[in-house]
Amino acid sequence: LDPRTGQMRWKRDRTPGALSYSTPLVVSSGGRALLVVNSTQGIEAYDAATGEPVWHVPGEHRFAVPMPVYHDGIVYATRGYRSSPALAIRLGGAGDVSSSHVVWRAPTGGPYVSSFVFYDGLLYMATELGIVTCVDPATGTPVWRERFGGIFSASPVAGDGKIYLVSETGETVVL
């Protein structure tokens, strides 16, 4: 939408059956803004000014809920639903970039609803099973993993040297 007039600038009809429960992420790449979407069809990037598809990493997944996060030219995403896969994608490229721009893939371990948080050189996540994991963003390898209990649907937040995780019952874990 045009922020001044409210008029539609563009609309993109997507593949029938493609769903997303995720908040899109806007990043800057190559002098243009990209809208990155986690969907049931994969991770997709669109030119934010025109709506034209730029790149995608296909991979069907039942519920794409977590919002992708971005740091230093890399988009990190978990796919959602039952110990989901996770991946890191280097910005750039066009079309299917799964062979050329995927930095790493982890087949399981990602959260269903909450997103990663990138903080102080590491990725953190908490799952609906109460498992908190710290991941090396360069390789996707867990640095540590611990079960805290509780159900974590809220995404972790970070600041002042700490990671904050809030469970569905309101219990807050501070790392």
PDB file of C-alpha atoms in Angstrom:
ATOM      1  CA  LEU A   1       0.000   0.000   0.000  1.00  0.00           C
ATOM      2  CA  ASP A   2       1.069   3.576  -0.606  1.00  0.00           C
ATOM      3  CA  PRO A   3       1.597   5.016   2.896  1.00  0.00           C
ATOM      4  CA  ARG A   4       0.350   8.463   1.817  1.00  0.00           C
ATOM      5  CA  THR A   5      -2.796   7.492  -0.054  1.00  0.00           C
ATOM      6  CA  GLY A   6      -3.628   3.982   1.140  1.00  0.00           C
ATOM      7  CA  GLN A   7      -3.902   2.868  -2.506  1.00  0.00           C
ATOM      8  CA  MET A   8      -2.643  -0.576  -3.444  1.00  0.00           C
ATOM      9  CA  ARG A   9       0.793  -0.450  -5.076  1.00  0.00           C
ATOM     10  CA  TRP A  10       0.965  -4.146  -5.869  1.00  0.00           C
ATOM     11  CA  LYS A  11      -0.575  -7.491  -5.047  1.00  0.00           C
ATOM     12  CA  ARG A  12       1.021 -10.875  -5.645  1.00  0.00           C
ATOM     13  CA  ASP A  13      -1.183 -13.915  -6.146  1.00  0.00           C
ATOM     14  CA  ARG A  14       0.736 -16.908  -4.875  1.00  0.00           C
ATOM     15  CA  THR A  15       0.651 -20.608  -5.625  1.00  0.00           C
ATOM     16  CA  PRO A  16      -2.707 -22.138  -4.658  1.00  0.00           C
ATOM     17  CA  GLY A  17      -2.386 -23.735  -1.230  1.00  0.00           C
ATOM     18  CA  ALA A  18       0.588 -21.604  -0.192  1.00  0.00           C
ATOM     19  CA  LEU A  19       0.003 -20.409   3.357  1.00  0.00           C
ATOM     20  CA  SER A  20       1.993 -18.391   5.846  1.00  0.00           C
ATOM     21  CA  TYR A  21       1.334 -17.715   9.492  1.00  0.00           C
ATOM     22  CA  SER A  22       4.568 -15.737   9.763  1.00  0.00           C
ATOM     23  CA  THR A  23       5.299 -12.033   9.885  1.00  0.00           C
ATOM     24  CA  PRO A  24       7.272 -11.066   6.741  1.00  0.00           C
ATOM     25  CA  LEU A  25      10.765  -9.641   7.172  1.00  0.00           C
ATOM     26  CA  VAL A  26      12.071  -6.666   5.175  1.00  0.00           C
ATOM     27  CA  VAL A  27      15.820  -6.617   4.484  1.00  0.00           C
ATOM     28  CA  SER A  28      18.076  -4.589   2.213  1.00  0.00           C
ATOM     29  CA  SER A  29      19.982  -6.489  -0.452  1.00  0.00           C
ATOM     30  CA  GLY A  30      21.836  -5.119  -3.451  1.00  0.00           C
ATOM     31  CA  GLY A  31      20.358  -1.636  -3.039  1.00  0.00           C
ATOM     32  CA  ARG A  32      16.735  -2.774  -2.859  1.00  0.00           C
ATOM     33  CA  ALA A  33      14.322  -3.825  -0.156  1.00  0.00           C
ATOM     34  CA  LEU A  34      13.274  -7.474  -0.106  1.00  0.00           C
ATOM     35  CA  LEU A  35      10.199  -8.893   1.586  1.00  0.00           C
ATOM     36  CA  VAL A  36      11.171 -12.327   2.954  1.00  0.00           C
ATOM     37  CA  VAL A  37       8.293 -14.719   3.660  1.00  0.00           C
ATOM     38  CA  ASN A  38       8.295 -18.069   5.464  1.00  0.00           C
ATOM     39  CA  SER A  39       5.509 -20.069   3.785  1.00  0.00           C
ATOM     40  CA  THR A  40       4.306 -23.631   3.436  1.00  0.00           C
ATOM     41  CA  GLN A  41       6.107 -23.708   0.053  1.00  0.00           C
ATOM     42  CA  GLY A  42       9.519 -22.545   1.362  1.00  0.00           C
ATOM     43  CA  ILE A  43      11.341 -19.311   2.090  1.00  0.00           C
ATOM     44  CA  GLU A  44      10.597 -16.680  -0.556  1.00  0.00           C
ATOM     45  CA  ALA A  45      11.921 -13.175  -1.247  1.00  0.00           C
ATOM     46  CA  TYR A  46      10.014 -10.538  -3.198  1.00  0.00           C
ATOM     47  CA  ASP A  47      11.062  -7.092  -4.379  1.00  0.00           C
ATOM     48  CA  ALA A  48       9.286  -4.892  -1.799  1.00  0.00           C
ATOM     49  CA  ALA A  49       8.738  -2.083  -4.332  1.00  0.00           C
ATOM     50  CA  THR A  50       7.188  -4.195  -7.106  1.00  0.00           C
ATOM     51  CA  GLY A  51       6.118  -7.535  -5.600  1.00  0.00           C
ATOM     52  CA  GLU A  52       8.148  -9.434  -8.188  1.00  0.00           C
ATOM     53  CA  PRO A  53       9.662 -12.712  -6.961  1.00  0.00           C
ATOM     54  CA  VAL A  54      13.441 -12.497  -6.503  1.00  0.00           C
ATOM     55  CA  TRP A  55      14.601 -15.778  -4.976  1.00  0.00           C
ATOM     56  CA  HIS A  56      13.246 -18.796  -3.131  1.00  0.00           C
ATOM     57  CA  VAL A  57      14.355 -21.894  -1.275  1.00  0.00           C
ATOM     58  CA  PRO A  58      11.660 -24.509  -1.850  1.00  0.00           C
ATOM     59  CA  GLY A  59      10.688 -26.931   0.858  1.00  0.00           C
ATOM     60  CA  GLU A  60       7.145 -27.854   1.766  1.00  0.00           C
ATOM     61  CA  HIS A  61       6.237 -27.686   5.430  1.00  0.00           C
ATOM     62  CA  ARG A  62       2.813 -27.905   6.998  1.00  0.00           C
ATOM     63  CA  PHE A  63       2.804 -24.780   9.196  1.00  0.00           C
ATOM     64  CA  ALA A  64       5.232 -21.940   8.496  1.00  0.00           C
ATOM     65  CA  VAL A  65       4.912 -19.826  11.632  1.00  0.00           C
ATOM     66  CA  PRO A  66       8.279 -18.462  12.853  1.00  0.00           C
ATOM     67  CA  MET A  67       9.416 -15.126  11.455  1.00  0.00           C
ATOM     68  CA  PRO A  68      12.795 -15.179   9.708  1.00  0.00           C
ATOM     69  CA  VAL A  69      15.561 -13.119  11.320  1.00  0.00           C
ATOM     70  CA  TYR A  70      18.460 -11.339   9.648  1.00  0.00           C
ATOM     71  CA  HIS A  71      22.070 -10.537  10.479  1.00  0.00           C
ATOM     72  CA  ASP A  72      25.002  -9.479   8.321  1.00  0.00           C
ATOM     73  CA  GLY A  73      23.709 -10.691   4.949  1.00  0.00           C
ATOM     74  CA  ILE A  74      22.173 -13.953   6.210  1.00  0.00           C
ATOM     75  CA  VAL A  75      18.490 -14.803   6.746  1.00  0.00           C
ATOM     76  CA  TYR A  76      17.873 -17.453   9.418  1.00  0.00           C
ATOM     77  CA  ALA A  77      14.560 -19.295   9.538  1.00  0.00           C
ATOM     78  CA  THR A  78      12.878 -22.210  11.202  1.00  0.00           C
ATOM     79  CA  ARG A  79       9.970 -23.765   9.387  1.00  0.00           C
ATOM     80  CA  GLY A  80       7.576 -24.405  12.292  1.00  0.00           C
ATOM     81  CA  TYR A  81       5.582 -27.433  13.482  1.00  0.00           C
ATOM     82  CA  ARG A  82       7.003 -30.369  15.404  1.00  0.00           C
ATOM     83  CA  SER A  83      10.747 -29.984  15.771  1.00  0.00           C
ATOM     84  CA  SER A  84      10.989 -28.102  12.539  1.00  0.00           C
ATOM     85  CA  PRO A  85      13.924 -27.827  10.191  1.00  0.00           C
ATOM     86  CA  ALA A  86      15.989 -24.643  10.216  1.00  0.00           C
ATOM     87  CA  LEU A  87      18.259 -23.034   7.661  1.00  0.00           C
ATOM     88  CA  ALA A  88      20.491 -20.070   6.899  1.00  0.00           C
ATOM     89  CA  ILE A  89      20.308 -18.332   3.512  1.00  0.00           C
ATOM     90  CA  ARG A  90      22.883 -15.853   2.204  1.00  0.00           C
ATOM     91  CA  LEU A  91      21.203 -12.951   0.433  1.00  0.00           C
ATOM     92  CA  GLY A  92      21.692 -12.545  -3.298  1.00  0.00           C
ATOM     93  CA  GLY A  93      20.962 -14.678  -6.268  1.00  0.00           C
ATOM     94  CA  ALA A  94      17.775 -15.172  -8.231  1.00  0.00           C
ATOM     95  CA  GLY A  95      15.288 -17.972  -8.674  1.00  0.00           C
ATOM     96  CA  ASP A  96      15.865 -21.199  -6.756  1.00  0.00           C
ATOM     97  CA  VAL A  97      18.926 -20.485  -4.580  1.00  0.00           C
ATOM     98  CA  SER A  98      18.789 -23.709  -2.554  1.00  0.00           C
ATOM     99  CA  SER A  99      22.028 -25.008  -4.112  1.00  0.00           C
ATOM    100  CA  SER A 100      23.907 -21.723  -4.259  1.00  0.00           C
ATOM    101  CA  HIS A 101      22.925 -19.638  -1.213  1.00  0.00           C
ATOM    102  CA  VAL A 102      21.880 -22.012   1.579  1.00  0.00           C
ATOM    103  CA  VAL A 103      24.701 -21.792   4.123  1.00  0.00           C
ATOM    104  CA  TRP A 104      23.424 -24.640   6.316  1.00  0.00           C
ATOM    105  CA  ARG A 105      20.360 -26.755   7.055  1.00  0.00           C
ATOM    106  CA  ALA A 106      19.371 -28.472  10.286  1.00  0.00           C
ATOM    107  CA  PRO A 107      16.742 -31.191   9.739  1.00  0.00           C
ATOM    108  CA  THR A 108      15.084 -30.877  13.185  1.00  0.00           C
ATOM    109  CA  GLY A 109      15.147 -28.945  16.442  1.00  0.00           C
ATOM    110  CA  GLY A 110      13.498 -25.671  15.495  1.00  0.00           C
ATOM    111  CA  PRO A 111      10.495 -24.212  17.297  1.00  0.00           C
ATOM    112  CA  TYR A 112       6.891 -24.431  16.111  1.00  0.00           C
ATOM    113  CA  VAL A 113       5.834 -20.811  16.745  1.00  0.00           C
ATOM    114  CA  SER A 114       8.653 -18.684  18.137  1.00  0.00           C
ATOM    115  CA  SER A 115      11.463 -17.214  16.059  1.00  0.00           C
ATOM    116  CA  PHE A 116      15.215 -17.157  16.507  1.00  0.00           C
ATOM    117  CA  VAL A 117      16.866 -14.197  18.137  1.00  0.00           C
ATOM    118  CA  PHE A 118      20.376 -13.283  16.967  1.00  0.00           C
ATOM    119  CA  TYR A 119      22.396 -11.783  19.815  1.00  0.00           C
ATOM    120  CA  ASP A 120      26.071 -11.284  20.526  1.00  0.00           C
ATOM    121  CA  GLY A 121      27.145 -13.544  17.662  1.00  0.00           C
ATOM    122  CA  LEU A 122      24.818 -16.476  18.443  1.00  0.00           C
ATOM    123  CA  LEU A 123      21.283 -17.657  17.592  1.00  0.00           C
ATOM    124  CA  TYR A 124      18.891 -18.567  20.393  1.00  0.00           C
ATOM    125  CA  MET A 125      15.544 -20.348  20.231  1.00  0.00           C
ATOM    126  CA  ALA A 126      12.996 -21.874  22.588  1.00  0.00           C
ATOM    127  CA  THR A 127      10.501 -24.561  21.637  1.00  0.00           C
ATOM    128  CA  GLU A 128       6.986 -25.511  22.621  1.00  0.00           C
ATOM    129  CA  LEU A 129       8.586 -28.463  24.431  1.00  0.00           C
ATOM    130  CA  GLY A 130      10.555 -26.230  26.816  1.00  0.00           C
ATOM    131  CA  ILE A 131      13.890 -26.812  25.112  1.00  0.00           C
ATOM    132  CA  VAL A 132      16.191 -23.814  24.727  1.00  0.00           C
ATOM    133  CA  THR A 133      19.021 -24.044  22.208  1.00  0.00           C
ATOM    134  CA  CYS A 134      21.954 -21.778  21.408  1.00  0.00           C
ATOM    135  CA  VAL A 135      23.187 -22.256  17.824  1.00  0.00           C
ATOM    136  CA  ASP A 136      26.386 -21.273  16.028  1.00  0.00           C
ATOM    137  CA  PRO A 137      25.045 -19.078  13.186  1.00  0.00           C
ATOM    138  CA  ALA A 138      27.941 -19.998  10.879  1.00  0.00           C
ATOM    139  CA  THR A 139      27.238 -23.740  10.925  1.00  0.00           C
ATOM    140  CA  GLY A 140      23.806 -24.333  12.492  1.00  0.00           C
ATOM    141  CA  THR A 141      25.468 -26.576  15.083  1.00  0.00           C
ATOM    142  CA  PRO A 142      24.059 -26.364  18.612  1.00  0.00           C
ATOM    143  CA  VAL A 143      26.487 -24.753  21.061  1.00  0.00           C
ATOM    144  CA  TRP A 144      24.328 -25.926  23.971  1.00  0.00           C
ATOM    145  CA  ARG A 145      20.801 -27.199  24.576  1.00  0.00           C
ATOM    146  CA  GLU A 146      18.856 -27.400  27.830  1.00  0.00           C
ATOM    147  CA  ARG A 147      15.314 -28.315  28.843  1.00  0.00           C
ATOM    148  CA  PHE A 148      13.809 -25.567  30.996  1.00  0.00           C
ATOM    149  CA  GLY A 149      10.240 -26.846  30.984  1.00  0.00           C
ATOM    150  CA  GLY A 150       7.226 -24.793  30.034  1.00  0.00           C
ATOM    151  CA  ILE A 151       5.795 -24.001  26.642  1.00  0.00           C
ATOM    152  CA  PHE A 152       7.503 -21.216  24.714  1.00  0.00           C
ATOM    153  CA  SER A 153       5.355 -19.626  22.009  1.00  0.00           C
ATOM    154  CA  ALA A 154       6.734 -16.105  22.388  1.00  0.00           C
ATOM    155  CA  SER A 155       9.963 -15.384  20.546  1.00  0.00           C
ATOM    156  CA  PRO A 156      13.004 -14.750  22.719  1.00  0.00           C
ATOM    157  CA  VAL A 157      14.177 -11.151  23.029  1.00  0.00           C
ATOM    158  CA  ALA A 158      17.633  -9.875  23.878  1.00  0.00           C
ATOM    159  CA  GLY A 159      19.230  -6.831  25.421  1.00  0.00           C
ATOM    160  CA  ASP A 160      21.727  -5.646  28.004  1.00  0.00           C
ATOM    161  CA  GLY A 161      23.746  -8.872  27.679  1.00  0.00           C
ATOM    162  CA  LYS A 162      20.775 -11.130  28.384  1.00  0.00           C
ATOM    163  CA  ILE A 163      18.285 -13.343  26.535  1.00  0.00           C
ATOM    164  CA  TYR A 164      14.698 -13.272  27.837  1.00  0.00           C
ATOM    165  CA  LEU A 165      12.332 -16.204  27.297  1.00  0.00           C
ATOM    166  CA  VAL A 166       8.716 -16.045  28.466  1.00  0.00           C
ATOM    167  CA  SER A 167       6.621 -19.209  28.722  1.00  0.00           C
ATOM    168  CA  GLU A 168       2.881 -19.398  28.119  1.00  0.00           C
ATOM    169  CA  THR A 169       2.323 -19.393  31.910  1.00  0.00           C
ATOM    170  CA  GLY A 170       4.324 -16.174  32.267  1.00  0.00           C
ATOM    171  CA  GLU A 171       7.435 -17.699  33.761  1.00  0.00           C
ATOM    172  CA  THR A 172      10.459 -15.774  32.505  1.00  0.00           C
ATOM    173  CA  VAL A 173      13.847 -17.376  31.998  1.00  0.00           C
ATOM    174  CA  VAL A 174      16.793 -14.969  31.808  1.00  0.00           C
ATOM    175  CA  LEU A 175      20.065 -16.159  30.280  1.00  0.00           C
TER     176      LEU A 175
END
